[in-house]
Amino acid sequence: MARISAGLATSHVPAIGAAIDLGKTTEAYWQPVLAGYDFSRRWIAEHKPDVVVLVYNDHASAFSLELIPTFAIGCAESFAPADEGWGPRPVPTVQGHPDLAWHLAQSTILDEFDMTIVNRMDVDHGLTVPLSLLFGQPAAWPCRVVPLAVNVVQYPPPTGNRCYHLGKAIRKAVESFDQDLKVMVWGTGGMSHQLQGPRAGLINRDFDTRFLDRLTTDPEGLARLPHVDYVREAGSEGIELVMWLIMRGALHADAREVYRFYHVPASNTAVGHIILENPR
Ligand code: DHB
Ligand code: FE
């Protein structure tokens, strides 16, 4: 049977992708950002997943304001890199896992989560920057990826609580999949940031620290945080953090924090990263 071994969450700042792609990671601005992932690259090499269910948001690369699925699962064989801003990143095509993705779709939809099934989709920095942070610059990504896109761009995004419970449904689905696979669930986005308006550049270290603490120790309580608190305290784009609760819901209640990194700033954001392991 398949099982979820661990989860992690990380910011997906597009400028980090550009820094990696343009060979700027040893520059003074970027070196401490990348150094925060040194542990994680060693850790994942030791705990290599077969598949990552990668929770992210699209930034108008695959979907536009014409079509905005709340939760969309990528069931294709592969997903090509695409992006706004700097353009498609020069990174490998992402290989999917259609059997697992269809099983996840079936199981979660029958558990009353109305997932959108996507059979063709390009993937942007929301998905590829986390892969680069954890795996570096390989010729091919070392595992399969099931993309799970969440609307955090157009109001109303799903609640944190809905995300947390979707995570639980994903865990049930993975644990009922009849192939012997080691699966990780990743949540991306965050931490506090606001990209536009009079509060552009907002960063809230206290909020971010409390969020990281509660993600491990009080996920049920954290899941009940209303949208307005994210926006007020973590900025308009801080709402991306609801995606981390999908990862958390997919793990055991007593998952253990094995690593944490927090750094300000990268581009206009606070970079946050956490690794949680399930008990064996
Ligand atoms: C930026 C964009 C993002 O999508 C994000 O999650 C963080 C930062 C940016 O443009 O700086
Ligand atoms: Fe983003």
PDB file of C-alpha atoms and ligand atoms in Angstrom:
ATOM      1  CA  MET A   1       0.000   0.000   0.000  1.00  0.00           C
ATOM      2  CA  ALA A   2       1.028   3.619  -0.436  1.00  0.00           C
ATOM      3  CA  ARG A   3       1.868   5.690   2.635  1.00  0.00           C
ATOM      4  CA  ILE A   4       2.633   9.293   3.488  1.00  0.00           C
ATOM      5  CA  SER A   5       6.102   9.483   4.998  1.00  0.00           C
ATOM      6  CA  ALA A   6       6.476  13.213   5.528  1.00  0.00           C
ATOM      7  CA  GLY A   7       5.309  16.649   4.549  1.00  0.00           C
ATOM      8  CA  LEU A   8       6.966  19.961   4.047  1.00  0.00           C
ATOM      9  CA  ALA A   9       5.992  23.506   3.301  1.00  0.00           C
ATOM     10  CA  THR A  10       7.969  26.232   1.595  1.00  0.00           C
ATOM     11  CA  SER A  11       7.581  29.651   0.037  1.00  0.00           C
ATOM     12  CA  HIS A  12       7.645  29.616  -3.767  1.00  0.00           C
ATOM     13  CA  VAL A  13       8.982  33.123  -4.518  1.00  0.00           C
ATOM     14  CA  PRO A  14       9.542  33.397  -8.302  1.00  0.00           C
ATOM     15  CA  ALA A  15      12.706  35.503  -7.886  1.00  0.00           C
ATOM     16  CA  ILE A  16      14.362  32.514  -6.169  1.00  0.00           C
ATOM     17  CA  GLY A  17      13.746  30.512  -9.339  1.00  0.00           C
ATOM     18  CA  ALA A  18      15.274  33.271 -11.425  1.00  0.00           C
ATOM     19  CA  ALA A  19      18.291  33.460  -9.071  1.00  0.00           C
ATOM     20  CA  ILE A  20      18.867  29.707  -9.440  1.00  0.00           C
ATOM     21  CA  ASP A  21      18.355  29.730 -13.214  1.00  0.00           C
ATOM     22  CA  LEU A  22      20.660  32.731 -13.727  1.00  0.00           C
ATOM     23  CA  GLY A  23      23.447  31.359 -11.479  1.00  0.00           C
ATOM     24  CA  LYS A  24      23.104  34.042  -8.796  1.00  0.00           C
ATOM     25  CA  THR A  25      22.770  31.791  -5.758  1.00  0.00           C
ATOM     26  CA  THR A  26      26.229  32.689  -4.386  1.00  0.00           C
ATOM     27  CA  GLU A  27      25.446  36.420  -4.404  1.00  0.00           C
ATOM     28  CA  ALA A  28      25.172  37.984  -0.938  1.00  0.00           C
ATOM     29  CA  TYR A  29      21.423  38.552  -1.278  1.00  0.00           C
ATOM     30  CA  TRP A  30      20.581  34.967  -2.278  1.00  0.00           C
ATOM     31  CA  GLN A  31      23.219  32.896  -0.480  1.00  0.00           C
ATOM     32  CA  PRO A  32      21.438  32.925   2.929  1.00  0.00           C
ATOM     33  CA  VAL A  33      18.119  32.056   1.284  1.00  0.00           C
ATOM     34  CA  LEU A  34      19.552  28.987  -0.445  1.00  0.00           C
ATOM     35  CA  ALA A  35      21.634  28.030   2.602  1.00  0.00           C
ATOM     36  CA  GLY A  36      18.379  27.648   4.513  1.00  0.00           C
ATOM     37  CA  TYR A  37      17.629  24.636   2.308  1.00  0.00           C
ATOM     38  CA  ASP A  38      20.993  22.838   2.678  1.00  0.00           C
ATOM     39  CA  PHE A  39      19.607  20.599   5.428  1.00  0.00           C
ATOM     40  CA  SER A  40      16.475  19.925   3.380  1.00  0.00           C
ATOM     41  CA  ARG A  41      18.407  18.817   0.293  1.00  0.00           C
ATOM     42  CA  ARG A  42      20.372  16.300   2.384  1.00  0.00           C
ATOM     43  CA  TRP A  43      17.192  15.192   4.191  1.00  0.00           C
ATOM     44  CA  ILE A  44      15.245  14.544   1.007  1.00  0.00           C
ATOM     45  CA  ALA A  45      18.140  12.649  -0.566  1.00  0.00           C
ATOM     46  CA  GLU A  46      17.932  10.305   2.447  1.00  0.00           C
ATOM     47  CA  HIS A  47      14.132  10.078   2.478  1.00  0.00           C
ATOM     48  CA  LYS A  48      13.557  10.061  -1.260  1.00  0.00           C
ATOM     49  CA  PRO A  49       9.826  10.074  -2.113  1.00  0.00           C
ATOM     50  CA  ASP A  50       8.385   8.129  -5.043  1.00  0.00           C
ATOM     51  CA  VAL A  51       5.672  10.737  -5.503  1.00  0.00           C
ATOM     52  CA  VAL A  52       5.055  14.248  -4.192  1.00  0.00           C
ATOM     53  CA  VAL A  53       1.500  15.557  -4.005  1.00  0.00           C
ATOM     54  CA  LEU A  54       2.455  19.178  -4.551  1.00  0.00           C
ATOM     55  CA  VAL A  55      -0.087  21.736  -3.349  1.00  0.00           C
ATOM     56  CA  TYR A  56       0.463  25.101  -5.001  1.00  0.00           C
ATOM     57  CA  ASN A  57      -1.326  27.925  -6.715  1.00  0.00           C
ATOM     58  CA  ASP A  58      -1.234  28.891 -10.330  1.00  0.00           C
ATOM     59  CA  HIS A  59      -0.383  32.554 -11.036  1.00  0.00           C
ATOM     60  CA  ALA A  60      -2.320  33.034 -14.298  1.00  0.00           C
ATOM     61  CA  SER A  61      -0.012  30.636 -16.198  1.00  0.00           C
ATOM     62  CA  ALA A  62      -2.423  27.702 -16.644  1.00  0.00           C
ATOM     63  CA  PHE A  63      -5.670  29.347 -15.583  1.00  0.00           C
ATOM     64  CA  SER A  64      -6.771  32.926 -16.091  1.00  0.00           C
ATOM     65  CA  LEU A  65      -9.579  34.925 -14.538  1.00  0.00           C
ATOM     66  CA  GLU A  66     -11.807  33.198 -17.115  1.00  0.00           C
ATOM     67  CA  LEU A  67     -11.611  29.883 -15.260  1.00  0.00           C
ATOM     68  CA  ILE A  68     -10.807  29.566 -11.563  1.00  0.00           C
ATOM     69  CA  PRO A  69     -11.081  26.085 -10.041  1.00  0.00           C
ATOM     70  CA  THR A  70     -11.005  26.048  -6.239  1.00  0.00           C
ATOM     71  CA  PHE A  71      -9.165  22.698  -6.136  1.00  0.00           C
ATOM     72  CA  ALA A  72      -7.732  21.165  -9.336  1.00  0.00           C
ATOM     73  CA  ILE A  73      -5.811  17.900  -9.536  1.00  0.00           C
ATOM     74  CA  GLY A  74      -3.390  17.213 -12.382  1.00  0.00           C
ATOM     75  CA  CYS A  75      -4.039  13.752 -13.837  1.00  0.00           C
ATOM     76  CA  ALA A  76      -1.779  14.094 -16.901  1.00  0.00           C
ATOM     77  CA  GLU A  77       1.352  12.076 -17.729  1.00  0.00           C
ATOM     78  CA  SER A  78       3.465  15.235 -17.603  1.00  0.00           C
ATOM     79  CA  PHE A  79       3.323  18.986 -17.000  1.00  0.00           C
ATOM     80  CA  ALA A  80       5.429  21.535 -18.882  1.00  0.00           C
ATOM     81  CA  PRO A  81       6.987  24.551 -17.129  1.00  0.00           C
ATOM     82  CA  ALA A  82       5.345  27.905 -17.881  1.00  0.00           C
ATOM     83  CA  ASP A  83       5.379  31.282 -16.172  1.00  0.00           C
ATOM     84  CA  GLU A  84       4.378  34.888 -16.254  1.00  0.00           C
ATOM     85  CA  GLY A  85       7.046  37.450 -15.442  1.00  0.00           C
ATOM     86  CA  TRP A  86      10.425  35.842 -16.221  1.00  0.00           C
ATOM     87  CA  GLY A  87       8.803  33.316 -18.621  1.00  0.00           C
ATOM     88  CA  PRO A  88       9.008  29.490 -18.528  1.00  0.00           C
ATOM     89  CA  ARG A  89      11.875  28.316 -16.308  1.00  0.00           C
ATOM     90  CA  PRO A  90      14.607  26.145 -17.892  1.00  0.00           C
ATOM     91  CA  VAL A  91      13.755  23.202 -15.643  1.00  0.00           C
ATOM     92  CA  PRO A  92      12.800  19.613 -16.485  1.00  0.00           C
ATOM     93  CA  THR A  93       9.262  18.703 -17.469  1.00  0.00           C
ATOM     94  CA  VAL A  94       7.378  17.439 -14.435  1.00  0.00           C
ATOM     95  CA  GLN A  95       6.393  13.764 -14.663  1.00  0.00           C
ATOM     96  CA  GLY A  96       2.961  13.024 -13.194  1.00  0.00           C
ATOM     97  CA  HIS A  97       1.500   9.854 -11.715  1.00  0.00           C
ATOM     98  CA  PRO A  98      -1.867   9.450 -13.473  1.00  0.00           C
ATOM     99  CA  ASP A  99      -2.860   6.268 -11.593  1.00  0.00           C
ATOM    100  CA  LEU A 100      -2.386   7.876  -8.198  1.00  0.00           C
ATOM    101  CA  ALA A 101      -3.881  11.183  -9.362  1.00  0.00           C
ATOM    102  CA  TRP A 102      -7.059   9.485 -10.626  1.00  0.00           C
ATOM    103  CA  HIS A 103      -7.290   7.499  -7.413  1.00  0.00           C
ATOM    104  CA  LEU A 104      -6.926  10.728  -5.395  1.00  0.00           C
ATOM    105  CA  ALA A 105      -9.605  12.366  -7.541  1.00  0.00           C
ATOM    106  CA  GLN A 106     -12.005   9.450  -7.115  1.00  0.00           C
ATOM    107  CA  SER A 107     -11.445   9.049  -3.393  1.00  0.00           C
ATOM    108  CA  THR A 108     -11.658  12.756  -2.511  1.00  0.00           C
ATOM    109  CA  ILE A 109     -14.668  13.425  -4.781  1.00  0.00           C
ATOM    110  CA  LEU A 110     -16.541  10.458  -3.290  1.00  0.00           C
ATOM    111  CA  ASP A 111     -15.610  11.956   0.089  1.00  0.00           C
ATOM    112  CA  GLU A 112     -17.491  15.066  -1.109  1.00  0.00           C
ATOM    113  CA  PHE A 113     -14.572  17.319  -2.116  1.00  0.00           C
ATOM    114  CA  ASP A 114     -15.478  18.641  -5.564  1.00  0.00           C
ATOM    115  CA  MET A 115     -12.072  18.461  -7.246  1.00  0.00           C
ATOM    116  CA  THR A 116     -11.604  19.698 -10.807  1.00  0.00           C
ATOM    117  CA  ILE A 117      -9.908  17.041 -12.951  1.00  0.00           C
ATOM    118  CA  VAL A 118      -7.197  18.488 -15.198  1.00  0.00           C
ATOM    119  CA  ASN A 119      -5.822  16.417 -18.073  1.00  0.00           C
ATOM    120  CA  ARG A 120      -3.566  19.125 -19.536  1.00  0.00           C
ATOM    121  CA  MET A 121      -1.891  21.819 -17.505  1.00  0.00           C
ATOM    122  CA  ASP A 122       1.345  23.809 -17.484  1.00  0.00           C
ATOM    123  CA  VAL A 123       2.963  24.479 -14.114  1.00  0.00           C
ATOM    124  CA  ASP A 124       4.530  27.741 -12.946  1.00  0.00           C
ATOM    125  CA  HIS A 125       6.893  28.925 -10.199  1.00  0.00           C
ATOM    126  CA  GLY A 126       4.350  27.965  -7.555  1.00  0.00           C
ATOM    127  CA  LEU A 127       5.257  24.350  -8.305  1.00  0.00           C
ATOM    128  CA  THR A 128       8.738  24.495  -9.863  1.00  0.00           C
ATOM    129  CA  VAL A 129      10.500  26.763  -7.331  1.00  0.00           C
ATOM    130  CA  PRO A 130       9.837  24.327  -4.450  1.00  0.00           C
ATOM    131  CA  LEU A 131      11.193  21.482  -6.634  1.00  0.00           C
ATOM    132  CA  SER A 132      14.369  23.507  -7.308  1.00  0.00           C
ATOM    133  CA  LEU A 133      14.802  24.405  -3.626  1.00  0.00           C
ATOM    134  CA  LEU A 134      14.631  20.758  -2.579  1.00  0.00           C
ATOM    135  CA  PHE A 135      16.254  18.988  -5.547  1.00  0.00           C
ATOM    136  CA  GLY A 136      18.623  21.585  -7.017  1.00  0.00           C
ATOM    137  CA  GLN A 137      19.207  21.512 -10.760  1.00  0.00           C
ATOM    138  CA  PRO A 138      19.010  17.857 -11.929  1.00  0.00           C
ATOM    139  CA  ALA A 139      18.619  16.793 -15.574  1.00  0.00           C
ATOM    140  CA  ALA A 140      15.311  15.175 -14.569  1.00  0.00           C
ATOM    141  CA  TRP A 141      13.251  15.569 -11.364  1.00  0.00           C
ATOM    142  CA  PRO A 142      13.963  12.547  -9.143  1.00  0.00           C
ATOM    143  CA  CYS A 143      10.299  11.712  -8.390  1.00  0.00           C
ATOM    144  CA  ARG A 144       6.815  11.881  -9.818  1.00  0.00           C
ATOM    145  CA  VAL A 145       4.589  14.824  -8.934  1.00  0.00           C
ATOM    146  CA  VAL A 146       0.810  15.077  -8.643  1.00  0.00           C
ATOM    147  CA  PRO A 147       0.006  18.804  -8.886  1.00  0.00           C
ATOM    148  CA  LEU A 148      -2.864  20.050  -6.739  1.00  0.00           C
ATOM    149  CA  ALA A 149      -3.715  23.635  -7.653  1.00  0.00           C
ATOM    150  CA  VAL A 150      -5.667  25.755  -5.158  1.00  0.00           C
ATOM    151  CA  ASN A 151      -7.344  29.076  -5.854  1.00  0.00           C
ATOM    152  CA  VAL A 152      -5.790  31.676  -3.574  1.00  0.00           C
ATOM    153  CA  VAL A 153      -5.779  34.364  -6.275  1.00  0.00           C
ATOM    154  CA  GLN A 154      -9.426  35.370  -6.689  1.00  0.00           C
ATOM    155  CA  TYR A 155     -11.803  35.857  -3.745  1.00  0.00           C
ATOM    156  CA  PRO A 156     -13.187  33.624  -2.304  1.00  0.00           C
ATOM    157  CA  PRO A 157     -10.408  31.116  -1.712  1.00  0.00           C
ATOM    158  CA  PRO A 158     -11.219  27.974   0.287  1.00  0.00           C
ATOM    159  CA  THR A 159     -11.100  28.276   4.073  1.00  0.00           C
ATOM    160  CA  GLY A 160      -8.148  26.985   6.057  1.00  0.00           C
ATOM    161  CA  ASN A 161     -10.486  24.459   7.628  1.00  0.00           C
ATOM    162  CA  ARG A 162     -11.624  23.159   4.229  1.00  0.00           C
ATOM    163  CA  CYS A 163      -7.975  22.818   3.217  1.00  0.00           C
ATOM    164  CA  TYR A 164      -7.122  20.981   6.439  1.00  0.00           C
ATOM    165  CA  HIS A 165      -9.943  18.503   5.893  1.00  0.00           C
ATOM    166  CA  LEU A 166      -8.984  18.022   2.253  1.00  0.00           C
ATOM    167  CA  GLY A 167      -5.555  17.038   3.572  1.00  0.00           C
ATOM    168  CA  LYS A 168      -7.185  14.377   5.726  1.00  0.00           C
ATOM    169  CA  ALA A 169      -9.109  13.088   2.695  1.00  0.00           C
ATOM    170  CA  ILE A 170      -5.836  12.944   0.738  1.00  0.00           C
ATOM    171  CA  ARG A 171      -4.243  10.871   3.477  1.00  0.00           C
ATOM    172  CA  LYS A 172      -7.162   8.424   3.411  1.00  0.00           C
ATOM    173  CA  ALA A 173      -6.893   8.249  -0.375  1.00  0.00           C
ATOM    174  CA  VAL A 174      -3.136   7.633  -0.382  1.00  0.00           C
ATOM    175  CA  GLU A 175      -3.447   4.938   2.285  1.00  0.00           C
ATOM    176  CA  SER A 176      -6.043   3.109   0.169  1.00  0.00           C
ATOM    177  CA  PHE A 177      -3.928   3.133  -3.029  1.00  0.00           C
ATOM    178  CA  ASP A 178      -2.761  -0.379  -3.816  1.00  0.00           C
ATOM    179  CA  GLN A 179       0.736   0.401  -5.096  1.00  0.00           C
ATOM    180  CA  ASP A 180       3.686   0.363  -2.712  1.00  0.00           C
ATOM    181  CA  LEU A 181       4.647   4.044  -2.863  1.00  0.00           C
ATOM    182  CA  LYS A 182       6.341   6.463  -0.504  1.00  0.00           C
ATOM    183  CA  VAL A 183       4.370   9.695  -0.861  1.00  0.00           C
ATOM    184  CA  MET A 184       5.137  13.169   0.464  1.00  0.00           C
ATOM    185  CA  VAL A 185       2.702  16.068   0.561  1.00  0.00           C
ATOM    186  CA  TRP A 186       4.134  19.570   0.064  1.00  0.00           C
ATOM    187  CA  GLY A 187       2.370  22.849   0.766  1.00  0.00           C
ATOM    188  CA  THR A 188       3.729  25.977  -0.899  1.00  0.00           C
ATOM    189  CA  GLY A 189       3.328  29.737  -0.894  1.00  0.00           C
ATOM    190  CA  GLY A 190       3.465  32.276   1.901  1.00  0.00           C
ATOM    191  CA  MET A 191       4.672  33.422   4.236  1.00  0.00           C
ATOM    192  CA  SER A 192       3.521  36.965   5.020  1.00  0.00           C
ATOM    193  CA  HIS A 193       3.620  39.108   1.903  1.00  0.00           C
ATOM    194  CA  GLN A 194       1.646  41.696   0.037  1.00  0.00           C
ATOM    195  CA  LEU A 195       2.620  42.528  -3.536  1.00  0.00           C
ATOM    196  CA  GLN A 196       0.364  45.500  -4.269  1.00  0.00           C
ATOM    197  CA  GLY A 197      -1.458  48.488  -2.796  1.00  0.00           C
ATOM    198  CA  PRO A 198      -0.444  50.834   0.013  1.00  0.00           C
ATOM    199  CA  ARG A 199       0.684  47.920   2.232  1.00  0.00           C
ATOM    200  CA  ALA A 200       2.984  46.369  -0.450  1.00  0.00           C
ATOM    201  CA  GLY A 201       6.054  44.928   1.237  1.00  0.00           C
ATOM    202  CA  LEU A 202       4.202  44.012   4.435  1.00  0.00           C
ATOM    203  CA  ILE A 203       6.011  41.341   6.448  1.00  0.00           C
ATOM    204  CA  ASN A 204       4.895  40.095   9.882  1.00  0.00           C
ATOM    205  CA  ARG A 205       7.499  37.955  11.627  1.00  0.00           C
ATOM    206  CA  ASP A 206       5.350  37.430  14.741  1.00  0.00           C
ATOM    207  CA  PHE A 207       2.422  36.113  12.720  1.00  0.00           C
ATOM    208  CA  ASP A 208       4.705  33.856  10.683  1.00  0.00           C
ATOM    209  CA  THR A 209       6.397  32.432  13.780  1.00  0.00           C
ATOM    210  CA  ARG A 210       3.038  31.706  15.431  1.00  0.00           C
ATOM    211  CA  PHE A 211       1.810  30.116  12.199  1.00  0.00           C
ATOM    212  CA  LEU A 212       4.848  27.812  12.069  1.00  0.00           C
ATOM    213  CA  ASP A 213       4.448  26.892  15.758  1.00  0.00           C
ATOM    214  CA  ARG A 214       0.735  26.140  15.479  1.00  0.00           C
ATOM    215  CA  LEU A 215       1.078  24.250  12.199  1.00  0.00           C
ATOM    216  CA  THR A 216       2.851  21.500  14.119  1.00  0.00           C
ATOM    217  CA  THR A 217       1.229  21.716  17.561  1.00  0.00           C
ATOM    218  CA  ASP A 218      -2.270  23.169  17.037  1.00  0.00           C
ATOM    219  CA  PRO A 219      -3.377  22.538  13.455  1.00  0.00           C
ATOM    220  CA  GLU A 220      -7.057  22.162  14.421  1.00  0.00           C
ATOM    221  CA  GLY A 221      -7.054  25.614  16.008  1.00  0.00           C
ATOM    222  CA  LEU A 222      -4.968  27.159  13.218  1.00  0.00           C
ATOM    223  CA  ALA A 223      -7.378  25.755  10.632  1.00  0.00           C
ATOM    224  CA  ARG A 224     -10.141  27.911  12.126  1.00  0.00           C
ATOM    225  CA  LEU A 225      -8.263  31.177  11.471  1.00  0.00           C
ATOM    226  CA  PRO A 226     -10.609  33.273   9.269  1.00  0.00           C
ATOM    227  CA  HIS A 227      -9.491  34.762   5.949  1.00  0.00           C
ATOM    228  CA  VAL A 228      -9.647  38.293   7.282  1.00  0.00           C
ATOM    229  CA  ASP A 229      -6.959  37.478   9.867  1.00  0.00           C
ATOM    230  CA  TYR A 230      -4.584  36.238   7.147  1.00  0.00           C
ATOM    231  CA  VAL A 231      -5.139  39.345   5.072  1.00  0.00           C
ATOM    232  CA  ARG A 232      -4.904  41.764   7.980  1.00  0.00           C
ATOM    233  CA  GLU A 233      -1.839  40.190   9.578  1.00  0.00           C
ATOM    234  CA  ALA A 234      -0.002  38.443   6.738  1.00  0.00           C
ATOM    235  CA  GLY A 235      -0.958  40.667   3.789  1.00  0.00           C
ATOM    236  CA  SER A 236      -3.149  39.961   0.776  1.00  0.00           C
ATOM    237  CA  GLU A 237      -0.826  37.254  -0.604  1.00  0.00           C
ATOM    238  CA  GLY A 238      -0.330  35.767   2.863  1.00  0.00           C
ATOM    239  CA  ILE A 239      -3.589  33.945   2.130  1.00  0.00           C
ATOM    240  CA  GLU A 240      -1.412  31.442   0.205  1.00  0.00           C
ATOM    241  CA  LEU A 241      -0.704  29.945   3.646  1.00  0.00           C
ATOM    242  CA  VAL A 242      -4.050  28.100   3.654  1.00  0.00           C
ATOM    243  CA  MET A 243      -2.319  25.647   1.289  1.00  0.00           C
ATOM    244  CA  TRP A 244       0.067  24.618   4.073  1.00  0.00           C
ATOM    245  CA  LEU A 245      -2.958  23.268   5.964  1.00  0.00           C
ATOM    246  CA  ILE A 246      -3.617  20.719   3.205  1.00  0.00           C
ATOM    247  CA  MET A 247      -0.134  19.337   3.848  1.00  0.00           C
ATOM    248  CA  ARG A 248      -0.722  19.363   7.610  1.00  0.00           C
ATOM    249  CA  GLY A 249      -4.096  17.621   7.334  1.00  0.00           C
ATOM    250  CA  ALA A 250      -2.455  14.855   5.321  1.00  0.00           C
ATOM    251  CA  LEU A 251      -0.066  14.060   8.199  1.00  0.00           C
ATOM    252  CA  HIS A 252      -0.626  12.406  11.563  1.00  0.00           C
ATOM    253  CA  ALA A 253      -1.756  14.578  14.492  1.00  0.00           C
ATOM    254  CA  ASP A 254       1.563  13.798  16.195  1.00  0.00           C
ATOM    255  CA  ALA A 255       3.828  14.502  13.210  1.00  0.00           C
ATOM    256  CA  ARG A 256       7.242  15.734  14.334  1.00  0.00           C
ATOM    257  CA  GLU A 257       8.917  18.975  13.234  1.00  0.00           C
ATOM    258  CA  VAL A 258      12.392  18.078  12.011  1.00  0.00           C
ATOM    259  CA  TYR A 259      13.464  21.373  10.465  1.00  0.00           C
ATOM    260  CA  ARG A 260      12.409  24.989  10.179  1.00  0.00           C
ATOM    261  CA  PHE A 261      13.831  27.979   8.299  1.00  0.00           C
ATOM    262  CA  TYR A 262      12.701  31.595   8.252  1.00  0.00           C
ATOM    263  CA  HIS A 263      14.358  34.448   6.386  1.00  0.00           C
ATOM    264  CA  VAL A 264      13.453  38.050   5.514  1.00  0.00           C
ATOM    265  CA  PRO A 265      13.365  39.191   2.791  1.00  0.00           C
ATOM    266  CA  ALA A 266      13.358  37.450  -0.564  1.00  0.00           C
ATOM    267  CA  SER A 267      11.797  39.657  -3.192  1.00  0.00           C
ATOM    268  CA  ASN A 268       8.857  41.127  -1.255  1.00  0.00           C
ATOM    269  CA  THR A 269       8.249  38.223   1.070  1.00  0.00           C
ATOM    270  CA  ALA A 270       9.193  36.431   4.227  1.00  0.00           C
ATOM    271  CA  VAL A 271      10.555  33.016   3.218  1.00  0.00           C
ATOM    272  CA  GLY A 272       9.359  30.178   5.428  1.00  0.00           C
ATOM    273  CA  HIS A 273      10.043  26.461   5.296  1.00  0.00           C
ATOM    274  CA  ILE A 274       9.189  23.549   7.586  1.00  0.00           C
ATOM    275  CA  ILE A 275       9.602  19.770   7.430  1.00  0.00           C
ATOM    276  CA  LEU A 276       7.301  17.403   9.340  1.00  0.00           C
ATOM    277  CA  GLU A 277       7.776  13.643   9.595  1.00  0.00           C
ATOM    278  CA  ASN A 278       5.058  11.131  10.348  1.00  0.00           C
ATOM    279  CA  PRO A 279       5.754   8.686  13.149  1.00  0.00           C
ATOM    280  CA  ARG A 280       6.971   5.386  11.659  1.00  0.00           C
TER     281      ARG A 280
HETATM  282  C1  DHB B   1       6.166  36.994  -5.372  1.00  0.00           C
HETATM  283  C2  DHB B   1       5.228  36.296  -6.106  1.00  0.00           C
HETATM  284  C3  DHB B   1       4.618  35.174  -5.585  1.00  0.00           C
HETATM  285  O1  DHB B   1       3.753  34.416  -6.278  1.00  0.00           O
HETATM  286  C4  DHB B   1       4.890  34.759  -4.320  1.00  0.00           C
HETATM  287  O2  DHB B   1       4.241  33.690  -3.825  1.00  0.00           O
HETATM  288  C5  DHB B   1       5.835  35.445  -3.585  1.00  0.00           C
HETATM  289  C6  DHB B   1       6.453  36.559  -4.121  1.00  0.00           C
HETATM  290  C7  DHB B   1       6.868  38.183  -5.924  1.00  0.00           C
HETATM  291  O3  DHB B   1       6.560  38.573  -7.040  1.00  0.00           O
HETATM  292  O4  DHB B   1       7.734  38.728  -5.239  1.00  0.00           O
HETATM  293 FE    FE B   2       2.676  32.952  -5.040  1.00  0.00          FE
END
